[in-house]
Amino acid sequence: MTELEQFRAETRDWLDANCPLSMRAPLTPDDMVWAGMNIVFGSEDQMLWFERMRARGWFAPGWPVEYGGGGLSPRQARIVEEEMARLKCRQPQFNLGMWMLGPVLLEYGTDAQKAEFLRPIAEGRVRWCQGFSEPNAGSDLASLKTSARREGDMFVVNGSKIWTSYGDKADYMYALVRTDANARKQDGISFVLIDMHLPGVTVKPIELISGKSSFCEVFFDDVRVPVGNLIGQENAGWTVAKSLLQHERAAMSKFSEGQAPSHDALAVAKAYLADAEPVWRDRLAAVLMDAQAFALTHQRVKEAALAREDVSGPASIMKLVHSEQEAAKYELLMQLMGHRGLSWEGEMFTQDEHDICRQWMLSKTFTIAGGSSEVQLNIIAKRVLGLPA
Ligand SMILES: Cc1cc2nc3c(=O)[nH]c(=O)nc-3n(C[C@H](O)[C@H](O)[C@H](O)COP(=O)(O)OP(=O)(O)OC[C@H]3O[C@@H](n4cnc5c(N)ncnc54)[C@H](O)[C@@H]3O)c2cc1C
């Protein structure tokens, strides 16, 4: 047995012994444990699974041990992911800090910043939100206007952000701010970390059609942020932001691996297919084949990343394809379910049917979040295919 095979066997045994059975059931949005200062567990098992993975450093298996990670090599970290997927273990916690900010800090942070911010992320003690979009800066993100004026060793931040997911629950925000209004728009932006509890920060939830609210508007009124919270160079935040968006898109293309709620199309469809016309079977087969092709391509991209090949192009493609495929899958399931797909609460239909209806709505948002499909197509045309702008 090679060392890696040995590691795989040990990992499998450990996960099997430590992941409670209830933490291997399919994930629903209500089962997601968001890490942070005000963490809420829905069950004993959730807490147990969280504590065990944290103690092992496996929230971030590939980060250095000194920052609270597992200190594993990229191949070993990949094995942990694979074995978790094989046993259908849920992610023990969710945190934008883990998927997006952490990798950026490892690349661009100073030693002091890594020491201050990485461990609380790796231990699930601080919840992060993303402050990029503004009312007139979504797809055209570089047009953002929230300003940060330098005053000694402080930035004074003024302006507002919108569509900030869970801004009302976050402890910290990583934000893009304008530090030079006269430079070319991409060259006057900085990337800063803002404590959401500072005076002058106001968060207003935006109510959604579902009655729930995950989006917020965040307002900054003379908020004083230490210059030590600047990541990378002043006015070079666009480079840091692009790197972060790549991590966001990579995370979004992993949603089929138990990282987010998703339904097994075949299992759901079986209940509705019995009397259905053959044309539905054709459409279902097409969805399943696309999903299989995606999974294999995703596997290949991950192997390329482990071999240190540049996978920035595929990352944009994977996010685009995956979010469109999930949307198409739920569209099909909704059509198959007929009138039973039209309700997201109440007692007339089952919880599964409500979940699918909600997931159908949510699937549409994934084609917008992290850069809309149209914008992804533009990026692919320009950066991957090298077509003229
Ligand atoms: C579920 C979800 C979570 C989100 N969470 C966050 C968050 O936590 N933090 C945050 O900062 N933001 C967040 N966002 C915001 C998200 O990044 C923006 O919605 C997205 O970038 C699109 O910007 P916009 O909404 O301003 O749309 P617009 O930019 O106004 O786009 C409107 C339409 O025009 C199209 N379009 C725009 N420009 C072009 C172009 N050049 N070529 C072709 N088509 C174009 C778009 O594709 C879209 O269909 C979230 C969004 C969603 C849906």
Coordinates of C-alpha atoms and ligand atoms in Angstrom, one line a residue:
M1 CA 0.0 0.0 0.0
T2 CA 1.4 3.5 -0.9
E3 CA 1.4 6.2 1.6
L4 CA -1.6 7.9 0.0
E5 CA -3.6 4.7 -0.1
Q6 CA -2.8 4.3 3.6
F7 CA -3.9 7.8 4.2
R8 CA -7.1 7.2 2.3
A9 CA -7.9 4.1 4.3
E10 CA -7.3 5.9 7.6
T11 CA -9.4 8.9 6.5
R12 CA -12.3 6.6 5.5
D13 CA -12.2 4.8 8.8
W14 CA -12.0 8.0 10.8
L15 CA -14.9 9.6 8.9
D16 CA -17.0 6.4 9.2
A17 CA -16.4 6.3 12.9
N18 CA -16.9 10.1 13.5
C19 CA -19.6 11.3 11.1
P20 CA -23.0 10.7 12.7
L21 CA -25.4 8.9 10.4
S22 CA -27.8 11.9 10.4
M23 CA -25.0 14.0 9.0
R24 CA -24.9 11.8 5.9
A25 CA -28.5 12.6 4.8
P26 CA -29.0 15.0 1.9
L27 CA -28.6 18.6 2.9
T28 CA -31.5 21.0 3.0
P29 CA -31.1 24.8 3.3
D30 CA -32.3 24.6 7.0
D31 CA -29.6 22.1 7.8
M32 CA -26.7 24.3 6.8
V33 CA -24.6 25.3 9.8
W34 CA -23.2 28.8 9.3
A35 CA -20.0 29.2 11.3
G36 CA -19.4 32.4 13.3
M37 CA -19.6 34.2 16.6
N38 CA -23.4 33.4 16.9
I39 CA -23.4 29.9 15.6
V40 CA -26.7 28.0 15.9
F41 CA -26.8 24.2 15.8
G42 CA -30.1 22.5 14.9
S43 CA -29.2 19.2 16.6
E44 CA -26.6 17.4 18.9
D45 CA -25.3 15.6 15.9
Q46 CA -24.6 18.8 14.0
M47 CA -22.6 20.1 16.9
L48 CA -20.7 16.9 17.4
W49 CA -19.8 16.7 13.7
F50 CA -18.7 20.4 13.8
E51 CA -16.6 19.9 16.9
R52 CA -14.9 16.7 15.6
M53 CA -14.0 18.2 12.3
R54 CA -12.8 21.4 13.9
A55 CA -10.6 19.6 16.4
R56 CA -8.9 17.7 13.5
G57 CA -8.3 20.9 11.5
W58 CA -10.5 19.6 8.7
F59 CA -12.6 22.6 8.1
A60 CA -9.5 23.6 6.1
P61 CA -7.5 20.4 5.6
G62 CA -5.0 22.0 3.3
W63 CA -4.2 25.1 5.4
P64 CA -1.0 25.2 7.6
V65 CA -1.5 23.9 11.1
E66 CA -0.2 27.2 12.5
Y67 CA -3.4 28.8 11.1
G68 CA -5.8 26.2 12.4
G69 CA -5.7 24.0 9.3
G70 CA -5.0 20.3 8.9
G71 CA -1.6 20.8 7.4
L72 CA -2.3 18.2 4.7
S73 CA -0.7 18.2 1.2
P74 CA -3.0 19.2 -1.7
R75 CA -3.4 15.5 -2.6
Q76 CA -4.3 14.5 0.9
A77 CA -6.8 17.3 1.2
R78 CA -8.4 16.1 -2.0
I79 CA -8.6 12.6 -0.5
V80 CA -10.5 14.0 2.5
E81 CA -12.9 15.7 0.1
E82 CA -13.3 12.5 -1.9
E83 CA -13.9 10.3 1.0
M84 CA -16.4 12.8 2.5
A85 CA -18.3 12.7 -0.8
R86 CA -18.1 8.9 -0.9
L87 CA -19.7 8.6 2.5
K88 CA -22.1 11.4 1.7
C89 CA -20.9 13.4 4.7
R90 CA -22.4 16.9 4.9
Q91 CA -20.1 19.9 5.1
P92 CA -19.8 20.4 8.8
Q93 CA -20.1 24.2 8.4
F94 CA -20.4 26.9 5.8
N95 CA -18.5 30.2 5.8
L96 CA -17.5 32.5 3.0
G97 CA -14.3 33.1 4.9
M98 CA -13.3 29.5 4.3
W99 CA -14.0 29.2 0.6
M100 CA -13.1 32.7 -0.5
L101 CA -11.3 34.9 1.9
G102 CA -9.0 32.3 3.4
P103 CA -7.2 31.3 0.1
V104 CA -6.8 35.0 -0.7
L105 CA -5.3 35.8 2.7
L106 CA -2.9 32.9 2.2
E107 CA -1.8 34.4 -1.1
Y108 CA -1.9 38.2 -0.4
G109 CA -2.0 38.6 3.4
T110 CA 1.0 39.7 5.5
D111 CA 2.2 37.4 8.3
A112 CA 0.4 39.6 10.9
Q113 CA -2.9 39.4 8.9
K114 CA -2.7 35.7 8.4
A115 CA -2.1 35.3 12.2
E116 CA -5.0 37.5 13.1
F117 CA -7.7 36.4 10.6
L118 CA -7.0 32.8 9.4
R119 CA -7.3 30.8 12.6
P120 CA -10.8 32.2 13.5
I121 CA -11.9 31.2 10.0
A122 CA -10.3 27.8 10.3
E123 CA -12.0 27.3 13.7
G124 CA -15.4 28.5 12.5
R125 CA -15.4 31.4 15.0
V126 CA -16.0 34.4 12.7
R127 CA -18.6 34.7 10.0
W128 CA -17.8 36.7 6.9
C129 CA -19.9 38.4 4.2
Q130 CA -18.9 39.9 0.9
G131 CA -19.2 43.6 0.2
F132 CA -18.6 43.9 -3.5
S133 CA -21.9 44.8 -5.3
E134 CA -23.3 48.3 -5.2
P135 CA -26.6 49.7 -6.6
N136 CA -24.7 50.7 -9.8
A137 CA -21.9 48.3 -9.7
G138 CA -22.8 44.6 -10.2
S139 CA -21.6 43.2 -13.5
D140 CA -19.6 46.3 -13.9
L141 CA -18.1 45.9 -10.5
A142 CA -15.1 48.2 -11.1
S143 CA -17.6 51.2 -11.2
L144 CA -18.0 50.9 -7.4
K145 CA -18.2 54.2 -5.5
T146 CA -17.9 53.3 -1.7
S147 CA -15.0 55.5 -0.7
A148 CA -12.2 55.0 1.8
R149 CA -10.3 58.2 2.7
R150 CA -6.9 57.8 4.4
E151 CA -6.6 59.6 7.8
G152 CA -3.3 58.6 9.4
D153 CA -3.4 54.9 10.2
M154 CA -7.2 54.8 9.5
F155 CA -9.4 54.6 6.4
V156 CA -12.7 56.5 6.7
V157 CA -15.3 54.5 4.8
N158 CA -18.5 56.1 3.3
G159 CA -21.1 54.6 0.9
S160 CA -23.2 51.5 0.6
K161 CA -23.3 47.9 -0.6
I162 CA -26.2 45.9 -1.8
W163 CA -27.1 42.2 -2.2
T164 CA -24.8 41.4 0.7
S165 CA -25.7 37.8 1.6
Y166 CA -26.3 37.4 5.3
G167 CA -24.8 40.8 6.0
D168 CA -27.1 41.0 9.1
K169 CA -25.5 37.8 10.5
A170 CA -21.9 38.4 9.6
D171 CA -19.1 39.4 12.0
Y172 CA -16.8 40.8 9.3
M173 CA -17.0 41.9 5.7
Y174 CA -14.3 41.8 3.1
A175 CA -15.0 44.8 0.9
L176 CA -13.9 46.6 -2.2
V177 CA -13.6 50.4 -1.6
R178 CA -12.4 53.3 -3.8
T179 CA -9.2 54.8 -2.6
D180 CA -8.4 56.8 -5.7
A181 CA -11.2 58.5 -7.5
N182 CA -9.0 59.9 -10.3
A183 CA -7.2 56.8 -11.4
R184 CA -8.6 54.4 -14.2
K185 CA -11.5 52.7 -12.4
Q186 CA -9.8 49.3 -11.9
D187 CA -6.7 51.1 -10.5
G188 CA -8.3 53.1 -7.7
I189 CA -9.8 50.2 -5.7
S190 CA -8.6 48.6 -2.5
F191 CA -9.6 45.4 -0.6
V192 CA -10.2 45.9 3.1
L193 CA -11.6 43.9 6.0
I194 CA -14.3 45.7 8.0
D195 CA -15.6 44.7 11.4
M196 CA -19.4 44.8 11.1
H197 CA -19.8 45.9 14.7
L198 CA -17.9 49.2 14.1
P199 CA -19.8 52.5 14.7
G200 CA -21.3 53.8 11.5
V201 CA -22.1 50.4 9.9
T202 CA -25.9 49.9 9.4
V203 CA -27.4 46.8 7.9
K204 CA -30.9 46.6 6.4
P205 CA -32.3 43.2 5.3
I206 CA -34.0 43.1 2.0
E207 CA -37.2 41.0 2.1
L208 CA -37.6 38.4 -0.6
I209 CA -40.6 36.8 -2.2
S210 CA -40.1 33.6 -0.1
G211 CA -40.7 35.7 3.1
K212 CA -37.1 35.0 4.1
S213 CA -34.3 37.4 3.8
S214 CA -30.7 36.5 3.1
F215 CA -29.8 39.7 1.2
C216 CA -29.0 43.0 2.9
E217 CA -28.0 46.5 2.2
V218 CA -25.1 47.8 4.2
F219 CA -24.4 51.5 4.8
F220 CA -21.1 53.0 5.9
D221 CA -21.2 56.4 7.5
D222 CA -17.6 57.6 8.5
V223 CA -16.6 54.1 9.5
R224 CA -13.0 54.0 10.7
V225 CA -11.1 51.0 9.6
P226 CA -7.5 50.4 10.6
V227 CA -5.0 50.6 7.6
G228 CA -3.7 47.2 8.9
N229 CA -6.9 45.7 7.4
L230 CA -5.8 46.5 3.9
I231 CA -5.1 43.3 2.0
G232 CA -2.4 43.7 -0.8
Q233 CA -1.3 47.1 -1.8
E234 CA -3.5 50.3 -1.7
N235 CA -5.2 50.8 -5.1
A236 CA -4.3 47.2 -6.1
G237 CA -7.5 45.7 -4.8
W238 CA -8.8 44.7 -8.2
T239 CA -6.2 42.0 -8.5
V240 CA -7.1 40.6 -5.1
A241 CA -10.8 40.8 -6.0
K242 CA -10.3 38.8 -9.2
S243 CA -8.5 36.1 -7.3
L244 CA -11.3 36.0 -4.7
L245 CA -13.9 35.7 -7.5
Q246 CA -12.1 32.8 -8.9
H247 CA -12.3 31.0 -5.6
E248 CA -16.0 31.9 -5.4
R249 CA -16.6 30.5 -8.8
A250 CA -14.6 27.3 -8.0
A251 CA -16.7 26.9 -4.8
M252 CA -19.9 27.4 -6.8
S253 CA -19.0 24.7 -9.2
K254 CA -18.6 22.2 -6.4
F255 CA -22.3 22.5 -5.4
S256 CA -23.0 19.0 -6.7
E257 CA -20.6 17.4 -4.2
G258 CA -22.7 17.8 -1.1
Q259 CA -21.5 21.4 -0.5
A260 CA -25.0 22.8 -1.0
P261 CA -28.6 21.5 -1.1
S262 CA -29.2 19.6 -4.4
H263 CA -31.6 16.8 -5.4
D264 CA -30.9 13.6 -7.2
A265 CA -32.9 14.2 -10.4
L266 CA -33.4 10.5 -11.1
A267 CA -34.7 9.7 -7.6
V268 CA -37.1 12.6 -7.7
A269 CA -38.2 11.9 -11.2
K270 CA -39.0 8.2 -10.6
A271 CA -42.0 9.2 -8.4
Y272 CA -43.5 11.2 -11.3
L273 CA -42.3 9.3 -14.3
A274 CA -44.4 6.1 -14.1
D275 CA -47.2 7.3 -16.4
A276 CA -45.2 9.9 -18.2
E277 CA -44.7 10.2 -21.9
P278 CA -41.3 8.9 -23.3
V279 CA -40.3 12.5 -24.1
W280 CA -39.9 13.1 -20.4
R281 CA -37.5 10.2 -20.2
D282 CA -35.4 11.7 -23.0
R283 CA -35.2 15.0 -21.2
L284 CA -34.3 13.4 -17.9
A285 CA -31.6 11.3 -19.6
A286 CA -30.2 14.5 -21.2
V287 CA -30.0 16.1 -17.7
L288 CA -28.4 13.1 -16.2
M289 CA -25.8 12.8 -19.0
D290 CA -24.9 16.5 -18.7
A291 CA -24.5 16.0 -14.9
Q292 CA -22.2 13.0 -15.5
A293 CA -20.2 14.8 -18.1
F294 CA -19.8 17.7 -15.8
A295 CA -18.7 15.5 -12.9
L296 CA -16.0 13.9 -15.1
T297 CA -14.8 17.2 -16.4
H298 CA -14.7 18.6 -12.9
Q299 CA -12.6 15.7 -11.8
R300 CA -10.1 16.4 -14.7
V301 CA -9.9 20.1 -13.8
K302 CA -9.2 19.2 -10.1
E303 CA -6.4 16.8 -11.2
A304 CA -4.9 19.6 -13.4
A305 CA -5.0 22.0 -10.4
L306 CA -3.2 19.4 -8.2
A307 CA -0.6 19.2 -11.0
R308 CA -0.3 23.0 -10.6
E309 CA -1.6 23.8 -14.0
D310 CA -3.4 27.1 -14.5
V311 CA -7.1 26.4 -14.1
S312 CA -8.4 29.9 -14.0
G313 CA -10.1 29.5 -17.4
P314 CA -11.8 26.2 -16.6
A315 CA -13.0 27.8 -13.2
S316 CA -15.1 30.3 -15.1
I317 CA -16.4 27.6 -17.4
M318 CA -17.2 25.3 -14.6
K319 CA -19.2 27.9 -12.7
L320 CA -21.2 28.8 -15.8
V321 CA -22.0 25.3 -16.8
H322 CA -22.8 24.0 -13.4
S323 CA -25.2 26.8 -12.4
E324 CA -27.0 26.5 -15.8
Q325 CA -27.2 22.7 -15.4
E326 CA -28.7 23.0 -11.9
A327 CA -31.2 25.5 -13.2
A328 CA -32.2 23.2 -16.1
K329 CA -32.5 20.3 -13.8
Y330 CA -34.9 22.1 -11.5
E331 CA -36.8 23.4 -14.5
L332 CA -37.4 19.8 -15.6
L333 CA -38.3 18.6 -12.2
M334 CA -40.8 21.4 -11.8
Q335 CA -42.4 20.6 -15.1
L336 CA -42.5 16.9 -14.2
M337 CA -44.2 17.6 -10.9
G338 CA -47.0 19.6 -12.5
H339 CA -49.2 21.3 -10.0
R340 CA -47.4 19.6 -7.2
G341 CA -44.4 21.8 -7.8
L342 CA -46.3 25.0 -7.3
S343 CA -46.2 25.2 -3.5
W344 CA -43.4 26.0 -1.1
E345 CA -45.3 25.7 2.2
G346 CA -48.5 24.4 3.7
E347 CA -49.9 20.9 4.2
M348 CA -51.3 20.1 0.8
F349 CA -48.0 18.8 -0.6
T350 CA -45.0 17.0 0.9
Q351 CA -41.9 18.6 2.4
D352 CA -39.8 17.2 -0.6
E353 CA -42.1 19.0 -3.0
H354 CA -41.8 22.2 -1.1
D355 CA -38.0 21.8 -1.1
I356 CA -37.9 21.3 -4.8
C357 CA -40.0 24.3 -5.4
R358 CA -37.7 26.5 -3.3
Q359 CA -34.6 25.0 -4.8
W360 CA -36.1 25.7 -8.3
M361 CA -36.3 29.4 -7.3
L362 CA -32.8 29.3 -5.7
S363 CA -31.2 27.6 -8.7
K364 CA -32.0 30.7 -10.8
T365 CA -30.0 32.9 -8.4
F366 CA -26.9 30.8 -8.9
T367 CA -26.8 31.9 -12.6
I368 CA -26.5 35.5 -11.3
A369 CA -24.4 35.3 -8.0
G370 CA -20.6 35.4 -8.4
G371 CA -21.0 36.9 -11.9
S372 CA -24.0 36.4 -14.1
S373 CA -24.0 33.8 -16.9
E374 CA -23.7 36.5 -19.6
V375 CA -20.7 38.0 -17.8
Q376 CA -19.1 34.6 -17.4
L377 CA -19.5 34.2 -21.2
N378 CA -17.8 37.5 -21.8
I379 CA -14.9 36.5 -19.5
I380 CA -14.6 33.1 -21.2
A381 CA -14.6 34.8 -24.7
K382 CA -11.9 37.3 -23.7
R383 CA -9.6 35.5 -21.3
V384 CA -10.0 31.8 -22.2
L385 CA -10.7 31.9 -26.0
G386 CA -8.7 35.2 -26.6
L387 CA -11.5 36.7 -28.7
P388 CA -11.4 40.4 -29.3
A389 CA -13.3 42.5 -26.8
Ligands
LIG1 C1 -27.9 34.6 -4.6 C2 -27.1 35.9 -4.8 C3 -26.2 36.2 -3.8 C4 -25.4 37.3 -3.9 N1 -24.5 37.6 -2.9 C5 -23.7 38.7 -2.9 C6 -22.9 39.0 -1.9 O1 -22.8 38.4 -0.8 N2 -22.1 40.1 -2.0 C7 -22.1 40.9 -3.1 O2 -21.3 41.9 -3.2 N3 -22.9 40.7 -4.1 C8 -23.8 39.6 -4.1 N4 -24.6 39.3 -5.1 C9 -24.8 40.2 -6.2 C10 -24.2 39.7 -7.5 O3 -22.8 39.7 -7.5 C11 -24.8 40.6 -8.6 O4 -26.2 40.4 -8.6 C12 -24.3 40.2 -10.0 O5 -22.9 40.5 -10.1 C13 -25.1 40.9 -11.1 O6 -25.1 42.3 -10.9 P1 -26.5 43.1 -10.9 O7 -27.4 42.4 -10.0 O8 -26.1 44.5 -10.6 O9 -27.0 43.0 -12.3 P2 -26.6 43.9 -13.6 O10 -25.1 44.0 -13.6 O11 -27.4 45.1 -13.6 O12 -27.1 43.0 -14.8 C14 -28.4 42.9 -15.3 C15 -28.5 42.0 -16.5 O13 -27.6 42.5 -17.5 C16 -26.7 41.5 -17.9 N5 -25.4 42.2 -18.3 C17 -24.8 43.1 -17.5 N6 -23.6 43.5 -18.1 C18 -23.5 42.7 -19.3 C19 -22.6 42.6 -20.3 N7 -21.5 43.4 -20.3 N8 -22.8 41.7 -21.3 C20 -23.9 41.0 -21.3 N9 -24.9 41.0 -20.4 C21 -24.7 41.9 -19.3 C22 -26.5 40.6 -16.7 O14 -26.1 39.3 -17.1 C23 -27.9 40.6 -16.1 O15 -28.7 39.6 -16.8 C24 -25.5 38.2 -5.0 C25 -26.4 37.8 -6.0 C26 -27.2 36.7 -5.9 C27 -28.2 36.4 -7.0

